[in-house]
């Protein structure tokens, strides 16, 4: 029973490691950004999981309800999601620019070109 | 959650970037469902609008500008990467053994400021949605910071690929243009989107102003509003959409939203309170909080919507 309570965290870690693996093992820059996104979502899920209180409801005040989930992580993650998409867009813009300069978005090919010049 | 893990693995294995992007959209939707189950309705709202909507469109835009196939020969996949990941994962799982079990009301996270917010915000702020009152009032500084990050990111995108002389590729433009032609001539798409867009914009406004009472607020509203315009630009014509909201206007609103937010803070200072202390904005503190939150959320909505539209058009114009 004790371990069932932790299974959410474990899946978060599996997701996080999947994202991490994509970032370090792939050369394609877009794939790297997707990996970062998965990593990011896993952190979001981690926070939201911590915020959950058993028997609680969404933190919108209403009569007759006494247990609410913790609103603070919700606030942090809500803003983090929008900031996340803005920074992802910045990353994608850099990828487009890199493609324009090098003609490729594969990390190793870019490094090869750098070595030649 | 197991579903999310499966999608994660699929993303790691697939080489077709188009499929990867689509999967990340599904991934985001699954995450949104999960957030609803975990009571985080505001977060779910944002994730559904951002993850499944805007970021997928941006990713596709990038694919159209670059390439949609990952190089097939496997250079990566070095065993060391896998070993590193597995070892880190094991260490983290070892760390979770000290975590409080899921849903435990006595966990440390629920003991500090959260009970205060839940008990007092009803009287102090007078806003039913605790997430909104924490977001805009108790933690107004943080949110101001986040809005500045979005602002900076949008400016960064505009600076990196927004210059007019940039964008001289021809070969990739063709495929995108054909795709758009087929979309433009599709009657069903045109009619349905024409019917839907006013409701999307109306819904965005509702979400904007209803954020005090139910799930919603500036961040979600901004994204939904932007997605209405992006839908229009995708199905009809980017130039028509652009002429509807010229670049000048989006840039103006981008700055105006941040300015409104910070301006409310300065105004509360001028009226004798602390920075972003809205209680002084009206005769009674609760009314002041209401005014402050409404204005601040509007500022957030303006900046987010303008940032998303600006970023999208910057990506889209590359193909022209």
XYZ file of C-alpha atoms in Angstrom:
437
model
C 0.000 0.000 0.000
C 2.844 2.294 0.852
C 4.292 1.942 -2.604
C 1.078 2.641 -4.454
C 1.254 6.165 -3.075
C 4.555 6.697 -4.813
C 3.730 5.305 -8.230
C 2.871 8.733 -9.627
C 6.316 9.988 -8.738
C 7.881 7.008 -10.433
C 6.051 7.613 -13.653
C 7.144 11.233 -13.446
C 10.717 10.041 -13.153
C 10.313 7.657 -16.093
C 8.975 10.547 -18.190
C 11.725 12.841 -17.020
C 14.387 10.325 -17.906
C 12.782 9.734 -21.310
C 13.033 13.439 -22.016
C 16.573 13.545 -20.700
C 17.551 10.599 -22.883
C 16.104 12.292 -25.967
C 18.047 15.458 -25.211
C 21.416 13.797 -24.749
C 21.238 11.018 -27.325
C 19.702 12.683 -30.379
C 21.475 15.037 -32.709
C 18.377 16.538 -34.240
C 17.738 19.922 -32.662
C 13.937 19.793 -32.957
C 13.959 16.387 -31.304
C 16.044 17.866 -28.525
C 13.455 20.579 -27.989
C 10.688 17.965 -27.902
C 12.736 16.091 -25.321
C 13.063 19.223 -23.241
C 9.292 19.658 -23.452
C 8.678 16.139 -22.169
C 11.101 16.806 -19.351
C 9.234 20.005 -18.601
C 5.812 18.316 -18.563
C 7.145 15.701 -16.169
C 8.120 18.478 -13.753
C 4.655 19.980 -14.119
C 3.026 16.635 -13.333
C 5.327 16.286 -10.340
C 4.176 19.607 -8.882
C 0.514 18.962 -9.530
C 0.807 15.497 -7.991
C 2.227 17.030 -4.837
C -0.612 19.544 -4.721
C -3.325 16.889 -4.631
C -4.992 16.277 -1.286
C -6.998 13.095 -0.887
C -10.707 13.919 -0.837
C -10.045 17.519 -1.844
C -11.556 19.370 -4.769
C -10.339 22.063 -7.116
C -9.337 25.202 -5.194
C -12.371 27.286 -6.068
C -14.095 28.411 -2.912
C -17.656 27.152 -2.525
C -20.018 26.607 0.346
C -20.036 23.241 1.990
C -16.591 22.206 0.837
C -13.818 22.110 3.362
C -10.962 20.274 1.692
C -9.242 21.818 -1.261
C -6.142 20.832 -3.124
C -3.159 23.092 -2.680
C -3.498 26.108 -5.010
C 0.085 27.283 -4.851
C 1.659 24.658 -7.148
C -1.214 25.246 -9.565
C -0.288 28.905 -9.813
C 3.369 28.156 -10.344
C 2.720 25.572 -13.043
C 0.019 27.626 -14.770
C 2.477 30.416 -15.434
C 5.278 27.964 -16.123
C 3.309 26.381 -18.978
C 2.838 29.672 -20.795
C 6.422 30.704 -20.148
C 7.413 27.252 -21.375
C 5.741 27.740 -24.738
C 7.311 31.175 -25.087
C 10.785 29.814 -24.437
C 10.098 26.840 -26.723
C 9.227 29.332 -29.442
C 12.525 31.091 -28.819
C 14.332 27.770 -29.107
C 12.526 26.940 -32.350
C 13.420 30.371 -33.707
C 17.058 29.617 -32.999
C 16.676 26.273 -34.796
C 15.262 28.033 -37.862
C 18.127 30.494 -37.781
C 20.681 27.683 -37.419
C 19.152 25.849 -40.349
C 19.480 29.024 -42.368
C 23.125 29.441 -41.474
C 24.281 25.808 -41.735
C 21.666 24.137 -43.914
C 21.096 21.388 -41.367
C 19.603 20.908 -37.934
C 21.705 17.914 -36.958
C 24.107 18.712 -34.178
C 27.014 16.583 -35.401
C 26.854 17.959 -38.940
C 26.955 21.493 -37.580
C 29.998 20.624 -35.531
C 31.647 19.102 -38.584
C 31.101 22.317 -40.524
C 32.451 24.312 -37.624
C 35.566 22.136 -37.601
C 36.168 22.658 -41.339
C 35.881 26.420 -41.289
C -0.118 8.190 -16.638
C 1.053 4.938 -18.068
C -0.337 6.223 -21.333
C 1.913 9.274 -21.088
C 4.937 7.095 -20.508
C 4.091 5.049 -23.605
C 3.814 8.197 -25.707
C 7.104 9.387 -24.280
C 8.828 6.218 -25.449
C 7.214 6.451 -28.845
C 8.535 9.987 -29.188
C 11.999 8.780 -28.299
C 11.941 6.071 -30.964
C 10.203 7.742 -33.893
C 12.324 9.392 -36.519
C 9.565 11.086 -38.448
C 9.448 14.491 -36.793
C 5.937 15.182 -38.058
C 4.614 12.174 -36.151
C 6.659 13.232 -33.146
C 5.027 16.648 -33.113
C 1.570 15.126 -33.397
C 2.376 12.774 -30.538
C 3.481 15.660 -28.354
C 0.085 17.216 -28.980
C -1.603 14.029 -27.749
C 0.871 13.940 -24.899
C -0.207 17.423 -23.831
C -3.888 16.519 -23.999
C -3.262 13.461 -21.842
C -1.399 15.668 -19.405
C -4.365 18.055 -19.341
C -6.746 15.197 -18.514
C -4.410 14.142 -15.762
C -4.411 17.653 -14.308
C -8.204 17.621 -14.170
C -8.099 14.337 -12.275
C -5.612 15.907 -9.884
C -7.926 18.899 -9.287
C -5.778 21.441 -11.112
C -8.457 22.761 -13.446
C -6.689 26.026 -14.240
C -3.523 24.209 -15.144
C -5.427 21.716 -17.296
C -7.042 24.582 -19.124
C -3.712 26.172 -19.887
C -2.079 22.937 -20.897
C -4.889 22.049 -23.290
C -4.766 25.460 -24.956
C -0.993 25.801 -25.046
C 0.345 22.293 -25.373
C -2.170 20.865 -27.758
C -2.777 24.107 -29.648
C -0.111 26.746 -29.936
C 3.036 24.738 -29.400
C 1.973 22.109 -31.935
C 1.372 24.845 -34.499
C 4.756 26.400 -33.756
C 6.496 23.053 -34.024
C 4.806 22.384 -37.365
C 5.860 25.823 -38.535
C 9.433 25.015 -37.681
C 9.195 21.678 -39.453
C 7.913 23.407 -42.557
C 10.892 25.738 -42.410
C 13.459 23.055 -41.813
C 12.934 19.358 -42.386
C 10.464 16.809 -41.167
C 12.663 13.726 -41.231
C 15.305 13.012 -38.694
C 18.515 11.701 -40.183
C 18.132 7.939 -40.371
C 21.587 6.572 -39.640
C 21.988 6.183 -35.924
C 25.025 7.955 -34.637
C 23.580 8.592 -31.213
C 22.151 6.001 -28.889
C 25.541 5.519 -27.321
C 25.186 3.048 -24.454
C 26.593 5.614 -22.071
C 23.580 7.850 -22.531
C 21.284 4.987 -21.579
C 23.430 4.050 -18.589
C 23.492 7.654 -17.403
C 19.723 7.947 -17.729
C 19.047 4.676 -15.906
C 21.439 5.535 -13.088
C 19.932 9.008 -12.655
C 16.456 7.483 -12.695
C 17.379 4.969 -10.005
C 18.836 7.701 -7.814
C 15.667 9.757 -8.229
C 13.447 6.777 -7.418
C 15.545 6.191 -4.323
C 14.829 9.840 -3.474
C 11.077 9.359 -3.802
C 11.097 6.762 -1.043
C 11.228 9.691 1.378
C 8.318 11.474 -0.307
C 4.968 11.602 1.456
C 2.444 9.262 -0.173
C 0.143 10.592 -2.849
C -2.724 12.720 -1.532
C -1.459 12.851 2.045
C -3.012 15.933 3.677
C -0.247 16.117 6.281
C 2.536 16.457 3.707
C 4.933 19.335 4.281
C 3.756 21.167 1.164
C 0.269 21.612 2.638
C 1.455 23.046 5.950
C 3.142 26.314 5.050
C 1.328 29.152 3.256
C -1.313 27.157 1.416
C -3.764 26.885 4.369
C -3.466 30.630 4.820
C -4.380 31.233 1.179
C -7.321 28.852 1.394
C -8.704 30.308 4.619
C -8.059 33.987 4.199
C -8.281 34.698 0.488
C -12.086 34.525 0.625
C -12.217 37.503 2.979
C -9.077 39.365 1.960
C -9.448 39.171 -1.791
C -13.068 38.195 -2.198
C -12.374 36.060 -5.244
C -13.734 32.550 -5.372
C -10.932 31.076 -7.438
C -8.004 30.783 -5.055
C -5.632 30.153 -7.929
C -6.498 33.560 -9.364
C -6.072 35.380 -6.085
C -2.726 33.751 -5.399
C -1.609 34.325 -8.972
C -2.528 37.967 -9.269
C -2.393 39.223 -5.720
C -0.391 37.225 -3.187
C 2.217 36.276 -5.717
C 1.848 39.229 -8.021
C 5.609 39.734 -8.148
C 6.193 36.242 -9.522
C 3.518 36.655 -12.129
C 4.911 40.017 -13.182
C 8.238 38.278 -13.615
C 6.631 35.546 -15.741
C 4.967 38.125 -17.949
C 8.333 39.766 -18.460
C 9.809 36.416 -19.469
C 7.078 35.963 -22.099
C 7.646 39.516 -23.272
C 11.389 38.927 -23.562
C 10.931 35.601 -25.356
C 8.614 37.190 -27.917
C 11.099 40.001 -28.503
C 13.834 37.403 -28.834
C 11.895 35.530 -31.532
C 11.205 38.778 -33.359
C 14.883 39.711 -33.254
C 16.217 36.316 -34.294
C 13.981 35.527 -37.257
C 11.721 38.547 -37.527
C 13.904 40.685 -39.749
C 12.369 41.420 -43.133
C 15.467 40.610 -45.190
C 15.531 37.179 -43.618
C 13.773 34.257 -45.239
C 15.133 33.463 -48.649
C 14.442 29.758 -48.841
C 12.374 28.638 -51.766
C 12.296 24.851 -51.805
C 10.334 24.355 -48.594
C 7.872 27.049 -49.350
C 6.257 25.076 -52.102
C 5.031 22.199 -49.956
C 3.586 24.545 -47.370
C 1.932 26.650 -50.010
C 0.263 23.618 -51.582
C -0.965 22.468 -48.216
C -2.421 25.850 -47.532
C -4.080 25.974 -50.944
C -5.819 22.705 -50.296
C -6.956 24.015 -46.928
C -8.179 27.248 -48.392
C -10.340 25.563 -50.977
C -11.858 23.095 -48.540
C -15.411 24.298 -48.020
C -16.010 22.409 -44.792
C -12.921 23.854 -43.182
C -13.767 27.361 -44.266
C -17.375 27.287 -43.134
C -16.731 25.562 -39.831
C -13.864 27.824 -38.940
C -15.840 30.901 -39.913
C -18.596 29.777 -37.607
C -16.234 28.881 -34.806
C -13.861 31.813 -34.717
C -16.293 34.355 -33.211
C -17.128 31.867 -30.487
C -13.470 31.182 -29.824
C -12.840 34.904 -29.371
C -15.962 35.286 -27.241
C -14.936 32.322 -25.152
C -11.511 33.891 -24.674
C -13.120 37.055 -23.347
C -15.344 35.011 -21.058
C -12.335 33.144 -19.725
C -10.552 36.446 -19.265
C -13.249 38.121 -17.153
C -14.596 35.021 -15.469
C -11.232 34.010 -14.031
C -12.220 35.382 -10.638
C -15.029 32.906 -10.166
C -14.118 29.817 -12.116
C -11.085 28.409 -13.822
C -9.613 30.937 -16.190
C -7.632 34.119 -16.291
C -5.269 36.152 -18.379
C -2.871 33.396 -19.337
C -5.509 31.027 -20.678
C -7.561 33.794 -22.274
C -4.528 35.208 -24.041
C -3.671 31.830 -25.502
C -7.241 31.088 -26.604
C -7.599 34.522 -28.164
C -4.378 34.037 -30.065
C -5.455 30.583 -31.213
C -8.585 32.109 -32.762
C -6.410 34.332 -34.923
C -3.991 31.550 -35.690
C -6.851 29.349 -36.883
C -7.969 32.124 -39.170
C -4.484 32.607 -40.533
C -4.027 28.879 -41.100
C -7.238 28.309 -42.991
C -7.584 31.539 -44.864
C -4.595 33.659 -45.592
C -1.748 34.785 -43.451
C -1.620 38.138 -45.180
C -5.326 38.771 -44.580
C -4.944 37.858 -40.953
C -1.849 40.004 -40.723
C -3.669 42.975 -42.172
C -6.327 42.472 -39.514
C -3.726 42.818 -36.797
C -0.657 44.578 -38.181
C 2.720 43.851 -36.655
C 2.733 47.296 -35.157
C -0.424 46.567 -33.164
C 0.800 43.266 -31.761
C 4.067 44.880 -30.730
C 2.165 47.720 -29.101
C -0.095 45.348 -27.152
C 2.872 43.206 -26.222
C 4.421 46.144 -24.417
C 1.111 47.599 -23.265
C 0.153 44.484 -21.278
C 3.395 44.478 -19.316
C 3.092 48.226 -18.854
C -0.465 47.866 -17.544
C 0.617 45.232 -15.054
C 3.594 47.202 -13.771
C 1.540 50.393 -13.965
C -1.041 48.965 -11.580
C 1.820 48.225 -9.223
C 3.159 51.759 -9.500
C -0.336 53.198 -9.110
C -0.802 51.320 -5.855
C 2.529 52.748 -4.702
C 1.427 56.266 -5.588
C -1.776 55.733 -3.635
C 0.196 54.860 -0.540
C 0.430 51.065 -0.629
C 3.248 48.715 -1.496
C 4.119 47.773 -5.059
C 1.278 45.576 -6.385
C -0.721 45.979 -3.174
C -4.154 46.498 -4.706
C -6.014 47.184 -1.471
C -5.488 50.927 -1.859
C -6.948 51.100 -5.361
C -10.539 51.485 -4.161
C -12.309 52.722 -1.054
C -12.492 49.320 0.613
C -9.602 46.837 0.400
C -11.604 43.991 -1.100
C -12.917 46.242 -3.869
C -9.380 47.418 -4.496
C -8.215 43.846 -4.806
C -10.958 43.215 -7.338
C -9.973 46.180 -9.467
C -6.315 45.303 -9.211
C -6.788 41.681 -10.177
C -9.016 42.544 -13.118
C -6.521 45.068 -14.474
C -3.528 42.847 -13.915
C -5.208 39.845 -15.532
C -6.109 42.028 -18.466
C -2.488 43.076 -18.762
C -1.423 39.432 -18.686
C -4.008 38.538 -21.311
C -2.879 41.336 -23.607
C 0.768 40.405 -23.411
C 0.203 36.677 -23.789
C -2.151 37.060 -26.744
C 0.118 39.570 -28.459
C 3.190 37.442 -27.807
C 1.591 34.288 -29.222
C 0.267 36.092 -32.296
C 3.592 37.828 -32.890
C 5.537 34.593 -32.534
C 3.179 32.719 -34.831
C 3.294 35.354 -37.557
C 7.049 35.544 -37.329
C 7.241 31.832 -38.006
C 4.545 31.881 -40.644
C 5.912 34.812 -42.607
C 9.146 32.942 -43.182
C 7.345 30.828 -45.728
C 6.177 33.726 -47.814
